[in-house]
């Protein structure tokens, strides 16, 4: 993966994107996120794969524009989440500090008591 990131970074330099406006680059990130949603909605695996890849490309470029390294950004995020506790509710991981509020917001009222009483918070 390191080699691919370096290739994307060089491509960005070659295209002058490494010093371009980061807000415009973020708009590209958001556009690619939208393409992920569209591919998921259509159950289109090929488009999903492309959209995820495009999203990573846009993030590599955004990190470079800000003088950051993608791996360092990922490591920073992992260091925050690695010890995080919480619960998966309806396919969405909710961290412990947000759990009670999220359960109230997302749970069906008849399920609320049983969810709050469950002792499998990880």
Coordinates of C-alpha atoms in Angstrom, one line a residue:
X1 CA 0.0 0.0 0.0
X2 CA 2.9 2.4 0.7
X3 CA 3.9 2.2 -3.0
X4 CA 0.4 3.0 -4.1
X5 CA 0.2 6.0 -1.8
X6 CA 3.5 7.3 -3.1
X7 CA 2.2 6.9 -6.7
X8 CA -0.9 8.8 -5.8
X9 CA 1.1 11.5 -4.1
X10 CA 3.4 11.8 -7.1
X11 CA 0.3 11.9 -9.4
X12 CA -1.0 14.8 -7.3
X13 CA 2.3 16.7 -7.6
X14 CA 2.4 16.1 -11.4
X15 CA -1.2 17.5 -11.7
X16 CA -0.4 20.5 -9.3
X17 CA -3.0 19.2 -6.8
X18 CA -0.5 19.0 -3.9
X19 CA -0.6 22.8 -3.5
X20 CA -4.2 23.3 -4.6
X21 CA -7.1 24.6 -2.4
X22 CA -7.9 22.0 0.3
X23 CA -11.5 23.1 0.5
X24 CA -11.9 22.1 -3.2
X25 CA -10.2 18.8 -2.5
X26 CA -12.6 18.2 0.4
X27 CA -15.4 18.7 -2.1
X28 CA -13.9 15.9 -4.1
X29 CA -13.8 13.7 -1.0
X30 CA -17.5 14.5 -0.4
X31 CA -18.3 13.7 -4.1
X32 CA -16.6 10.3 -3.8
X33 CA -18.5 9.6 -0.6
X34 CA -21.7 10.2 -2.5
X35 CA -20.6 7.7 -5.1
X36 CA -20.1 5.1 -2.4
X37 CA -23.7 5.7 -1.2
X38 CA -25.0 5.4 -4.8
X39 CA -23.1 2.2 -5.4
X40 CA -24.4 0.7 -2.2
X41 CA -27.9 1.7 -3.0
X42 CA -27.6 0.0 -6.4
X43 CA -25.7 -3.0 -5.0
X44 CA -23.1 -2.3 -7.7
X45 CA -19.9 -4.0 -6.5
X46 CA -17.7 -2.7 -9.3
X47 CA -18.8 0.9 -8.7
X48 CA -18.4 0.5 -5.0
X49 CA -14.8 -0.7 -5.4
X50 CA -14.0 2.2 -7.7
X51 CA -15.7 4.7 -5.4
X52 CA -13.9 3.5 -2.3
X53 CA -10.6 3.6 -4.2
X54 CA -11.4 7.1 -5.5
X55 CA -12.2 8.2 -1.9
X56 CA -8.9 7.0 -0.7
X57 CA -7.1 8.8 -3.5
X58 CA -8.9 12.1 -2.6
X59 CA -7.9 11.6 1.1
X60 CA -4.3 10.9 0.2
X61 CA -4.2 14.2 -1.8
X62 CA -6.0 16.1 1.0
X63 CA -3.5 14.9 3.6
X64 CA -0.6 15.8 1.3
X65 CA -2.0 19.3 0.8
X66 CA -2.0 19.7 4.6
X67 CA 1.5 18.4 5.0
X68 CA 0.2 15.2 6.5
X69 CA 0.9 11.6 5.8
X70 CA -2.1 9.2 5.2
X71 CA -0.5 6.5 7.4
X72 CA 0.0 9.0 10.2
X73 CA -3.6 10.1 10.0
X74 CA -4.8 6.5 10.0
X75 CA -2.5 5.7 13.0
X76 CA -3.9 8.7 14.9
X77 CA -7.5 7.5 14.3
X78 CA -6.6 4.0 15.3
X79 CA -4.9 5.1 18.5
X80 CA -8.2 6.8 19.4
X81 CA -10.5 3.9 18.6
X82 CA -8.4 0.9 19.6
X83 CA -9.5 0.9 23.2
X84 CA -13.0 2.4 22.5
X85 CA -15.9 0.6 24.1
X86 CA -19.5 0.6 23.0
X87 CA -22.1 -1.4 21.3
X88 CA -23.3 -2.1 17.8
X89 CA -26.9 -1.0 17.5
X90 CA -28.7 -1.8 14.2
X91 CA -25.4 -2.2 12.4
X92 CA -23.9 1.1 13.7
X93 CA -21.1 1.2 16.3
X94 CA -22.0 3.6 19.1
X95 CA -19.2 4.5 21.5
X96 CA -20.0 4.1 25.2
X97 CA -20.2 7.8 25.9
X98 CA -22.9 8.3 23.3
X99 CA -24.7 5.0 23.8
X100 CA -27.6 6.0 26.0
X101 CA -28.5 8.9 23.8
X102 CA -28.2 6.8 20.6
X103 CA -30.3 4.0 21.9
X104 CA -33.1 6.4 22.8
X105 CA -32.8 8.0 19.3
X106 CA -32.6 4.8 17.3
X107 CA -34.3 2.1 19.3
X108 CA -37.9 1.1 18.9
X109 CA -39.6 1.8 22.3
X110 CA -40.3 -1.8 23.0
X111 CA -36.7 -2.7 22.5
X112 CA -35.3 0.2 24.6
X113 CA -35.5 -1.6 28.0
X114 CA -33.9 -4.8 26.8
X115 CA -31.1 -2.9 25.0
X116 CA -30.3 -0.9 28.1
X117 CA -30.3 -3.9 30.3
X118 CA -28.0 -6.0 28.0
X119 CA -24.5 -6.3 29.5
X120 CA -22.6 -7.0 26.3
X121 CA -21.0 -3.5 25.8
X122 CA -17.6 -4.1 24.2

